Short mmCIF file of C-alpha atoms in Angstrom, two decimals:
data_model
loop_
_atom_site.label_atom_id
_atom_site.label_comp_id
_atom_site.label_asym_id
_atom_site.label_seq_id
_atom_site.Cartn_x
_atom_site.Cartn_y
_atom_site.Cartn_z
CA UNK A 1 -4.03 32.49 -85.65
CA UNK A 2 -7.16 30.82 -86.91
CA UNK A 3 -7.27 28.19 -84.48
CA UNK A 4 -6.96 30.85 -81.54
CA UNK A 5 -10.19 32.38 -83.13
CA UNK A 6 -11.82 29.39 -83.24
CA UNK A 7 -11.76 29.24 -79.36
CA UNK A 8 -13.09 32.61 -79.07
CA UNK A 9 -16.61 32.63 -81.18
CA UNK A 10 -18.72 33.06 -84.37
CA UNK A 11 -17.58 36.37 -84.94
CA UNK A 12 -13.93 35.86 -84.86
CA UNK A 13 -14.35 33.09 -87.49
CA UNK A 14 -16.09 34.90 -89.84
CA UNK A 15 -13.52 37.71 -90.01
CA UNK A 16 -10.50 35.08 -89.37
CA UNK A 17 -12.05 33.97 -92.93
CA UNK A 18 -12.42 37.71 -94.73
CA UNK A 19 -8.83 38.03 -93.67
CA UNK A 20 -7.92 35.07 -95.28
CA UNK A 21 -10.04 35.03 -98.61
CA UNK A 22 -8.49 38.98 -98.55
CA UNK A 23 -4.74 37.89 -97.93
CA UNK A 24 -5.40 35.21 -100.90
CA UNK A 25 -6.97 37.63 -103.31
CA UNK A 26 -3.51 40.22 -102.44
CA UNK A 27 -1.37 37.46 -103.54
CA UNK A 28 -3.04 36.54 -106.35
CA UNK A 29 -4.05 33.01 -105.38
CA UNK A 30 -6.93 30.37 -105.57
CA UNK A 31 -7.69 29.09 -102.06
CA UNK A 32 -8.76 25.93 -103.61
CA UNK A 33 -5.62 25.51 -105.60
CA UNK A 34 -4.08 26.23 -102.42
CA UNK A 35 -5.44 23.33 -101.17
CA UNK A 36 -5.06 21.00 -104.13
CA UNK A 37 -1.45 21.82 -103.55
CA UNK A 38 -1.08 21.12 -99.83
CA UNK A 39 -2.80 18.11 -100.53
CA UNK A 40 -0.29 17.49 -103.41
CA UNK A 41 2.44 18.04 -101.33
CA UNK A 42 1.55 15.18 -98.55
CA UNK A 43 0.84 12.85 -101.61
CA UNK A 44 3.93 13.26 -103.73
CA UNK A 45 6.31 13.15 -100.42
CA UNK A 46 4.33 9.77 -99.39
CA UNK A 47 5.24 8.79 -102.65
CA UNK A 48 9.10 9.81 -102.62
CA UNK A 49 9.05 7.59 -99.32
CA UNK A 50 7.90 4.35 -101.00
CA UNK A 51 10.24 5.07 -104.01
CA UNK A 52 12.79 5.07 -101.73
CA UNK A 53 11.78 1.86 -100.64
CA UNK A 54 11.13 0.12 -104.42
CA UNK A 55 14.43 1.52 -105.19
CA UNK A 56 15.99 -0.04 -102.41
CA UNK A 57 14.70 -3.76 -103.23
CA UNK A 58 15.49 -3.29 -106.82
CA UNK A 59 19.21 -2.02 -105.94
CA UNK A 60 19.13 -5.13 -103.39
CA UNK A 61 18.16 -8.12 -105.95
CA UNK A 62 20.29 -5.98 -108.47
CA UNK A 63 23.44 -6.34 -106.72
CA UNK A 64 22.86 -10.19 -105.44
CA UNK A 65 22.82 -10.78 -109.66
CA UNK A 66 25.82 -8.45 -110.46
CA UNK A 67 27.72 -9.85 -107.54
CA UNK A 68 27.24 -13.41 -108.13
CA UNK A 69 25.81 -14.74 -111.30
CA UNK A 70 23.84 -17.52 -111.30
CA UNK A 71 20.64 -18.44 -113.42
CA UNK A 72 18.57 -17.94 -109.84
CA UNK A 73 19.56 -14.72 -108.89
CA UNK A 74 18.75 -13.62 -112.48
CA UNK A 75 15.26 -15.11 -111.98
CA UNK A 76 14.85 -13.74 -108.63
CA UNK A 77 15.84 -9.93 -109.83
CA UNK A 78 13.28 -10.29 -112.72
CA UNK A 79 10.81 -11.05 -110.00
CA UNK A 80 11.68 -8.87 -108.15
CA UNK A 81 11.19 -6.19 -111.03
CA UNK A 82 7.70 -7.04 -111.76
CA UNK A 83 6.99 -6.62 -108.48
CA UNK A 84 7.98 -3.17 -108.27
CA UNK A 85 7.01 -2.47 -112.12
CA UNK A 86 3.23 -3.07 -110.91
CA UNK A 87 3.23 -1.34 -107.97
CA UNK A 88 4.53 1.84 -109.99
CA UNK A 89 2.33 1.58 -112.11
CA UNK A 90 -0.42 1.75 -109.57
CA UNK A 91 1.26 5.03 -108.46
CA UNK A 92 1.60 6.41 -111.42
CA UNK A 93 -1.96 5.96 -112.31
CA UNK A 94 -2.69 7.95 -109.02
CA UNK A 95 0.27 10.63 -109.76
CA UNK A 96 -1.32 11.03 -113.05
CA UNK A 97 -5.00 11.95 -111.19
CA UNK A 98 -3.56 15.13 -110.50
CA UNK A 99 -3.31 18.83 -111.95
CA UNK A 100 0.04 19.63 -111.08
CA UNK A 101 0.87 22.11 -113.52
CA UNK A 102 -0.80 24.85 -112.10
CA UNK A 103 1.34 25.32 -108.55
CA UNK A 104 2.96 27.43 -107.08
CA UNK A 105 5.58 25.61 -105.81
CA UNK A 106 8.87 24.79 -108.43
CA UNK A 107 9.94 22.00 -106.98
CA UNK A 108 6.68 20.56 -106.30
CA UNK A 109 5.69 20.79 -110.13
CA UNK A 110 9.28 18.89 -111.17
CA UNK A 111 8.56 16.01 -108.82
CA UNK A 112 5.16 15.57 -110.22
CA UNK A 113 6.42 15.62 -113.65
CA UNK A 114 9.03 13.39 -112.85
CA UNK A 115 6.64 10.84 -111.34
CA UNK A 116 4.21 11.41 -114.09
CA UNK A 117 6.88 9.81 -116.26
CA UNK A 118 6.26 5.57 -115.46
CA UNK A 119 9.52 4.70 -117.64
CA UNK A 120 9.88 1.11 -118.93
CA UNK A 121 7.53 0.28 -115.81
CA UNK A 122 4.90 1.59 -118.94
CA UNK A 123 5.32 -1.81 -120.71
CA UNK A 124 2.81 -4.67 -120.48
CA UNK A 125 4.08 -7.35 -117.66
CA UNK A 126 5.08 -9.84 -120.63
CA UNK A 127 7.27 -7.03 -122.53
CA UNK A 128 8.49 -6.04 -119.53
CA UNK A 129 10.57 -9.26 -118.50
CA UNK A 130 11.53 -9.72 -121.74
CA UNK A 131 13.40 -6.48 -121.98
CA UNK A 132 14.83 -7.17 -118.14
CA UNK A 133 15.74 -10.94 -119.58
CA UNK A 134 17.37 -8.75 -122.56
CA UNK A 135 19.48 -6.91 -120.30
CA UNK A 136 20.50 -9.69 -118.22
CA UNK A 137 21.22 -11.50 -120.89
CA UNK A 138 24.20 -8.69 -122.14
CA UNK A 139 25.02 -7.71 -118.48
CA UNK A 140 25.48 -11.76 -118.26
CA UNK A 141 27.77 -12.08 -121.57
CA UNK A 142 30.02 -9.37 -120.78
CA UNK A 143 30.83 -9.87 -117.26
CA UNK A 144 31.51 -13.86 -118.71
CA UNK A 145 32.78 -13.83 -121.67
CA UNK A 146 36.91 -15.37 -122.35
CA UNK A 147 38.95 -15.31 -124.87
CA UNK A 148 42.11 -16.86 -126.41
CA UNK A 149 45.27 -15.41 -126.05
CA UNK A 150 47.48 -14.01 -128.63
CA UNK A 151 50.15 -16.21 -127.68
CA UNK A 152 48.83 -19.44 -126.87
CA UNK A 153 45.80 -20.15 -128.80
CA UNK A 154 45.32 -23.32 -126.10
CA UNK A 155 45.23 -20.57 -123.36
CA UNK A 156 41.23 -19.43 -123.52
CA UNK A 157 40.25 -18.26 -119.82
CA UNK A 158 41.75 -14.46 -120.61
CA UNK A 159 38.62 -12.22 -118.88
CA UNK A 160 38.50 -8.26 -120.03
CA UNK A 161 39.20 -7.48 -116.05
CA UNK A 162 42.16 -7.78 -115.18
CA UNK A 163 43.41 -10.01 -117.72
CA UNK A 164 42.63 -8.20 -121.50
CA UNK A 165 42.54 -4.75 -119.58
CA UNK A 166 46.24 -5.04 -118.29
CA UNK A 167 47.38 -6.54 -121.80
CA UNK A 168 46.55 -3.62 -123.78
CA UNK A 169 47.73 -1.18 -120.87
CA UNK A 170 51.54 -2.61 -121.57
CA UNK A 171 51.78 -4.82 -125.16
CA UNK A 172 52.61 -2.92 -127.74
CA UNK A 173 52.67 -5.68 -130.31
CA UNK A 174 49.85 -4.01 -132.82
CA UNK A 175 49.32 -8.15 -134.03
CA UNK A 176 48.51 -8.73 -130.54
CA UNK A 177 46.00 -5.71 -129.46
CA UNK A 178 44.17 -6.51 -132.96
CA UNK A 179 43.59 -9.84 -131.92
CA UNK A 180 42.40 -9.14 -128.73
CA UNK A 181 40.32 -6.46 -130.01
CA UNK A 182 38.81 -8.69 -132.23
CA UNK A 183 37.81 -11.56 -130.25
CA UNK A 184 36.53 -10.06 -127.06
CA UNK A 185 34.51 -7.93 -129.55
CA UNK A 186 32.89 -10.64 -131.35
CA UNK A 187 32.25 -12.63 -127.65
CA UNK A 188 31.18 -9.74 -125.61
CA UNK A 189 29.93 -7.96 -128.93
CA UNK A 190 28.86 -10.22 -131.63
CA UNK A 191 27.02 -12.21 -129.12
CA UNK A 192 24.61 -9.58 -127.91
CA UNK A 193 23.31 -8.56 -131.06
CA UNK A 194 20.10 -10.63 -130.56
CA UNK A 195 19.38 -9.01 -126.79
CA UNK A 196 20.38 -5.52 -127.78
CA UNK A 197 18.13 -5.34 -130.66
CA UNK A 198 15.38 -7.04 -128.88
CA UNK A 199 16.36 -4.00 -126.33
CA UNK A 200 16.44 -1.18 -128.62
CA UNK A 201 12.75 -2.04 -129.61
CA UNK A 202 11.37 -2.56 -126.15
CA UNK A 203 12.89 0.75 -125.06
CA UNK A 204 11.00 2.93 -127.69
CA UNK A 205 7.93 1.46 -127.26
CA UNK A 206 8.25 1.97 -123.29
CA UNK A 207 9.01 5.38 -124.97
CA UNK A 208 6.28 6.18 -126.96
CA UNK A 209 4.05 5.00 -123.66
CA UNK A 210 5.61 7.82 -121.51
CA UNK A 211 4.75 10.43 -124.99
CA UNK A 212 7.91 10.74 -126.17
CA UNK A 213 8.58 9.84 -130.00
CA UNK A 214 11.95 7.67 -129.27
CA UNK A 215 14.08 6.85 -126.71
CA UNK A 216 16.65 9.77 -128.13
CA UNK A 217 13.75 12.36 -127.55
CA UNK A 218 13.32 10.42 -123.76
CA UNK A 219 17.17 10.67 -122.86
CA UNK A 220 17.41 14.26 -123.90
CA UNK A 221 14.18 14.60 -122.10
CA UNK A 222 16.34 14.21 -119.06
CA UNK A 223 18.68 17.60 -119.49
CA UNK A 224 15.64 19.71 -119.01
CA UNK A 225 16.80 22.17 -121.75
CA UNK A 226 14.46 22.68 -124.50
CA UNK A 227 18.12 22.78 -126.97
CA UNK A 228 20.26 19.94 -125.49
CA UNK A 229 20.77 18.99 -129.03
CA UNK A 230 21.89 22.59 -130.19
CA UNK A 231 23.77 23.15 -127.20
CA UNK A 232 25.73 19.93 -127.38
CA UNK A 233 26.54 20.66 -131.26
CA UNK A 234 27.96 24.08 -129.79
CA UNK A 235 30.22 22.72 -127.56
CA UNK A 236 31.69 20.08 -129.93
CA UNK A 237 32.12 23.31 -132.52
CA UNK A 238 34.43 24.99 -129.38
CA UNK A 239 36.56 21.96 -128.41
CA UNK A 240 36.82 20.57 -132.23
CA UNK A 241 39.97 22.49 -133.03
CA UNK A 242 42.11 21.27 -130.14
CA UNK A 243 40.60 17.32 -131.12
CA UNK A 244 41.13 17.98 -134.15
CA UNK A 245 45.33 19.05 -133.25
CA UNK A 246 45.69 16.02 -130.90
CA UNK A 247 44.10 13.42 -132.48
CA UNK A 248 46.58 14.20 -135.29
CA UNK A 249 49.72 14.51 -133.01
CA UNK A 250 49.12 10.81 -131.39
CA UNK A 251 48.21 9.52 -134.59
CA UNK A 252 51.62 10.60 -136.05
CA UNK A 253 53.37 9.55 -132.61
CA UNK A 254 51.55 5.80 -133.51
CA UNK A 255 52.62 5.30 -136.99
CA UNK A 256 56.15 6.60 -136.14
CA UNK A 257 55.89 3.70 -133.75
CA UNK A 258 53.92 1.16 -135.97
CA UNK A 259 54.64 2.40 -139.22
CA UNK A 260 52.16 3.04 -142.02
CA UNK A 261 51.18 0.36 -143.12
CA UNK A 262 49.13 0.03 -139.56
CA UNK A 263 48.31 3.52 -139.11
CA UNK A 264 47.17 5.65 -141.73
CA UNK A 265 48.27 9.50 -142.39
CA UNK A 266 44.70 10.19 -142.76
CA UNK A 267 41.66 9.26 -141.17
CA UNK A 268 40.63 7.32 -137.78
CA UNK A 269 42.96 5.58 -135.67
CA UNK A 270 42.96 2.17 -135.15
CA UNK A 271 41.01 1.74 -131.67
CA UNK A 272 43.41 -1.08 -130.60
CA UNK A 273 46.33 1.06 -130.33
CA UNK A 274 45.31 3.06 -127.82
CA UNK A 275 45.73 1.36 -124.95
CA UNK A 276 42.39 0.92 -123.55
CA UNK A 277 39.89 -1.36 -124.96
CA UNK A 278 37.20 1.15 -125.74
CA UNK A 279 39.79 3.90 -126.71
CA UNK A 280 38.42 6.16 -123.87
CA UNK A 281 41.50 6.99 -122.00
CA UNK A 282 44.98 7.71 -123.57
CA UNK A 283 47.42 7.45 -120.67
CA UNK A 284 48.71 3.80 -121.03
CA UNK A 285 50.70 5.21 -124.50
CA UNK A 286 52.12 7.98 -122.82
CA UNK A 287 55.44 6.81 -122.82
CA UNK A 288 55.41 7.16 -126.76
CA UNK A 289 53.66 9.41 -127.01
CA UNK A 290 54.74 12.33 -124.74
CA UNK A 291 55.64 15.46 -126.42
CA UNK A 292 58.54 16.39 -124.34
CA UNK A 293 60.27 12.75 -124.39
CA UNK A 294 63.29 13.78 -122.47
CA UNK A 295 61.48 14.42 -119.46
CA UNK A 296 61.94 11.88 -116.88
CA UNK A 297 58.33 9.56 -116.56
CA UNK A 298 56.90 8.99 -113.24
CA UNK A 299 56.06 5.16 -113.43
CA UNK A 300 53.13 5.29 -111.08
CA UNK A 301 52.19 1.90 -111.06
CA UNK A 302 55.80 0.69 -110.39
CA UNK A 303 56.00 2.92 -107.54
CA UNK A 304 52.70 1.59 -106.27
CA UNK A 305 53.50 -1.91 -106.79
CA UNK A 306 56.99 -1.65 -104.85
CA UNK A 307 55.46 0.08 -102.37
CA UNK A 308 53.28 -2.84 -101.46
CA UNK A 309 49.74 -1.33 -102.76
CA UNK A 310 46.47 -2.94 -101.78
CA UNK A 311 42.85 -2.24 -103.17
CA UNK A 312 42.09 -1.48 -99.91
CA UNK A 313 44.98 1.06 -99.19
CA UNK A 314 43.90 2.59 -102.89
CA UNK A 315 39.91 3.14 -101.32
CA UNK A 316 41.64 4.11 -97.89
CA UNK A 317 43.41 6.33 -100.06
CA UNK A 318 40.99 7.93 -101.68
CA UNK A 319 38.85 7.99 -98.56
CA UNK A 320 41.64 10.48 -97.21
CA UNK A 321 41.47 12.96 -99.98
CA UNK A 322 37.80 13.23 -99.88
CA UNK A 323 37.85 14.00 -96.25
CA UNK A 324 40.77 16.67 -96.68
CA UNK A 325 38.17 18.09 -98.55
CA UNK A 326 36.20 18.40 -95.56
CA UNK A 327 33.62 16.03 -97.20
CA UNK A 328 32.12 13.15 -95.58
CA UNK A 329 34.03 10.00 -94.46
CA UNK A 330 32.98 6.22 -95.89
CA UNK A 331 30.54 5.20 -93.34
CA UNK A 332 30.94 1.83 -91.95
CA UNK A 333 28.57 0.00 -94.02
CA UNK A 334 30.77 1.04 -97.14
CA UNK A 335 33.56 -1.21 -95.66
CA UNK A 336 31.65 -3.70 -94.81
CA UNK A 337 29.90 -4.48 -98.08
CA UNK A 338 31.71 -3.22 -100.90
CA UNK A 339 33.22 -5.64 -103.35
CA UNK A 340 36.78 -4.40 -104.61
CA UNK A 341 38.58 -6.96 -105.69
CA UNK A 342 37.41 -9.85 -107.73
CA UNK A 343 35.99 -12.72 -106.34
CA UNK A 344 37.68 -15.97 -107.07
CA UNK A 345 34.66 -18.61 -106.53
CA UNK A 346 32.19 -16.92 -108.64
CA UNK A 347 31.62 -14.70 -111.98
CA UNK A 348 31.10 -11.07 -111.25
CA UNK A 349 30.36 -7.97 -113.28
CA UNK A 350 33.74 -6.69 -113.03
CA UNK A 351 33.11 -3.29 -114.13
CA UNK A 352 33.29 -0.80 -112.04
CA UNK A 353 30.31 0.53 -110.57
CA UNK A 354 29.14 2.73 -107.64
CA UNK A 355 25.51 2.18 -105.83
CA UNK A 356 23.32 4.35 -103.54
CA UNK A 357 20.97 1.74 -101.71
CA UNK A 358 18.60 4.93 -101.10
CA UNK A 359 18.09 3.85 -97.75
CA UNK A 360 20.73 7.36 -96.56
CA UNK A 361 22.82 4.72 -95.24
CA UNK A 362 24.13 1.62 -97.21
CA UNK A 363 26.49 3.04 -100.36
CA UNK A 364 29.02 0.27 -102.12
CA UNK A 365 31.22 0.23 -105.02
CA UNK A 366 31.82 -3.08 -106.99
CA UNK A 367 35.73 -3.43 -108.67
CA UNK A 368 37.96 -5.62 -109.55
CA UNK A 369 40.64 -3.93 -108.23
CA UNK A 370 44.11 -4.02 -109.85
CA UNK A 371 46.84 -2.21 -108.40
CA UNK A 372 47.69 0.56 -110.93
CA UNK A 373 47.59 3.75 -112.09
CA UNK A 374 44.45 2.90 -113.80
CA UNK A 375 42.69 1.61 -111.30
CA UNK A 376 43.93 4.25 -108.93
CA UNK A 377 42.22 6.88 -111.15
CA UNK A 378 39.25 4.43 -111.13
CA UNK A 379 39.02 4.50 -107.27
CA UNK A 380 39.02 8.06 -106.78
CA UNK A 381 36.31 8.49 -109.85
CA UNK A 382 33.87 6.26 -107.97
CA UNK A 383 34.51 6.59 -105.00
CA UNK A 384 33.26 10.47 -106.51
CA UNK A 385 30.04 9.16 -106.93
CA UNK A 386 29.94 7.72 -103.45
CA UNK A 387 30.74 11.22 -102.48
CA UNK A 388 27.96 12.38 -104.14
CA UNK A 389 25.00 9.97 -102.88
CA UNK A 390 26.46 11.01 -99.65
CA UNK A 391 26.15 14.64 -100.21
CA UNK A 392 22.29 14.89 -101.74
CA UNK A 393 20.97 11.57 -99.13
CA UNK A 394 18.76 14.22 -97.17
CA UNK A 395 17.23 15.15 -100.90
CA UNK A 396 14.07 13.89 -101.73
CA UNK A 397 14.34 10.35 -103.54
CA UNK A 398 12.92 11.59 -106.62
CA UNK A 399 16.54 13.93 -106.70
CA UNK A 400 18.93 11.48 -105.81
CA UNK A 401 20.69 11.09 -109.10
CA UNK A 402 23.36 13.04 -111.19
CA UNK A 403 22.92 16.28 -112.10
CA UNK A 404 22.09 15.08 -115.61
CA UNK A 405 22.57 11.14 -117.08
CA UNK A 406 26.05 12.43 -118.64
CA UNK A 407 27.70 12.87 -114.95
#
């Protein structure tokens, strides 16, 4: 409407502008805030764009080092992250310039505040590569480290994926899951104790740079609830009962099986029994365990195995049930570059792991695919996540994540 009075004379533009300065006044609004906020709007969605485009380089060099190795694609993703950790600081210097809180608009405000936060980017250049050399250095070790097996102490090549992992899903020998236990912890462990304190410290002072008193105060930061902590305590209260009932029935199913002297009638249970190196998921003592024993089991993995299972029929698999769903099919480029099944001319980081390039188009998962139940459950779990990149792609950059850092 203005610009058609603009064509038409003086007049018209002087009461094109009592209209509007009336209209703002109504609604309770500052025109120049207005303003500030239009032109907040064009800056923070330039912004988003060339976050997109950081992200993408850093997800780029990120993978090359995951995916292969090597002492020069560790250099070259540390370069790479300097790079990018100057440039945001140059935006975040801008971002910072200006006086968000006041609009209007919600989702406006949260992108400025979440751009107003520079992260570990906040660290001086020399900090900063040593806390990226930090976590290359336990990203390296893990992915790399062997052990000796149980059984033949000459035998040392045993890797967590496939070999350790598919040990403890079928030994039962407690001897044997104690040792493994044991010595991956103190290679994969023991070893990182130097880069992971060197870690910790770095990561509170980037911290205490973005005004937040620790790294604890920074994650919980994330939730956007003023009472994550209160509200997490609540939860555990609700669910503590039922823990509390099954962590006591599969402890007595475990020392009926491995007798006392292993597994206490009180207390914690011994993390090596339960199947799964970081005692996360319960399924692989089932068998033992099951509280209605008489019921036939469903060997899943057997059935898979005889049925000649692939990795690929696993993703192609899952793929199916997402789209019967009616969610969105694995676009081309997933195919194409996704790594599921472990390399045998170079060292990987084997565990699984699902990446949004933020480019909208280029989404991958990384596994060492074995074929079992497991891994079957694995699949569908990340290929969840792809799911989910695919779903919020058309969101602004800034939003492209989880719903909060627990999902």
């Amino acid at each position: 409407m203005a610009r058609t009075m603009l064509k038409i004379g003086g007049g018209a533009v002087l009461v094109a502008a009592i209209v509007a300065v009336f209209v703002v006044a109504t609604q309770g609004r500052d025109p120049d805030l207005e303003a500030l906020e239009h032109e907040g709007h064009e800056y923070i969605m330039q912004l988003d764009r060339n976050a997109g485009l950081r992200k993408n380089r850093a997800s780029v060099a990120e993978w090359a080092y995951t995916s292969n190795i090597t002492k020069a694609n560790e250099e070259a993703r540390i370069q790479v992250q300097l790079e990018l950790s100057k440039l945001e600081k140059q935006a975040w210097e801008e971002t910072r310039m200006y006086k968000w809180q006041d609009f209007q608009d919600f989702t406006l405000r949260r992108m400025f505040k979440k751009y107003s936060q520079l992260g570990v980017s906040a660290l001086p250049d020399d900090k900063y590569k040593l806390l990226m050399q930090s976590v290359s250095g336990m990203e390296s070790n893990y992915a790399t480290s062997k052990i000796c097996s149980y059984k033949d102490s000459s035998k040392c090549d045993l890797a967590l994926e496939p070999d350790i992992t598919e040990i403890f899903a079928k030994s039962q020998d407690p001897e044997e899951l104690k040792h493994l236990w044991v010595e991956w912890h103190k290679a994969a462990g023991a070893k990182a104790r130097a880069n992971f304190t060197q870690y910790v410290q770095l990561d509170n002072e980037a911290a205490k740079l973005n005004d937040f008193k620790d790294v604890a105060e920074w994650w919980q930061s994330e939730y956007e609830v003023p009472d994550f902590e209160e509200q997490l305590a609540k939860l555990w209260e609700d669910v503590k009962p039922l823990y509390q009932q099954l962590h006591a029935y599969v402890r007595k199913r475990l020392r009926d099986k491995y007798g006392d002297q292993v597994v206490s009638a009180k207390g914690p249970i011994p993390a090596h029994l339960l199947g799964n190196m970081w005692a996360q998921t319960w399924n692989n003592i089932e068998s033992f365990t099951r509280p209605y024993p008489d019921k036939k089991e469903v060997d899943i993995t057997q059935a898979m195995q005889e049925q000649n299972y692939t990795a690929l029929k696993m993703f192609q698999m899952s793929d199916e049930f997402f789209r019967s769903l009616n969610l969105t099919a694995m676009p081309e480029k997933f195919w194409k570059n996704s790594i599921i099944e472990k390399p045998t001319d170079r060292e990987i980081v084997c565990h699984a792991s699902a990446w949004d390039f933020y480019d909208g188009e280029d989404f991958r998962i990384k596994q060492c695919t074995t074929v079992d139940y497991e891994y079957f459950q694995t699949t569908h779990h990340e290929m969840g996540h792809i799911q989910y990149f695919l779903q919020y792609r058309h969101q602004p950059v800034i939003f492209r994540d989880g719903a909060n850092p627990g999902n």
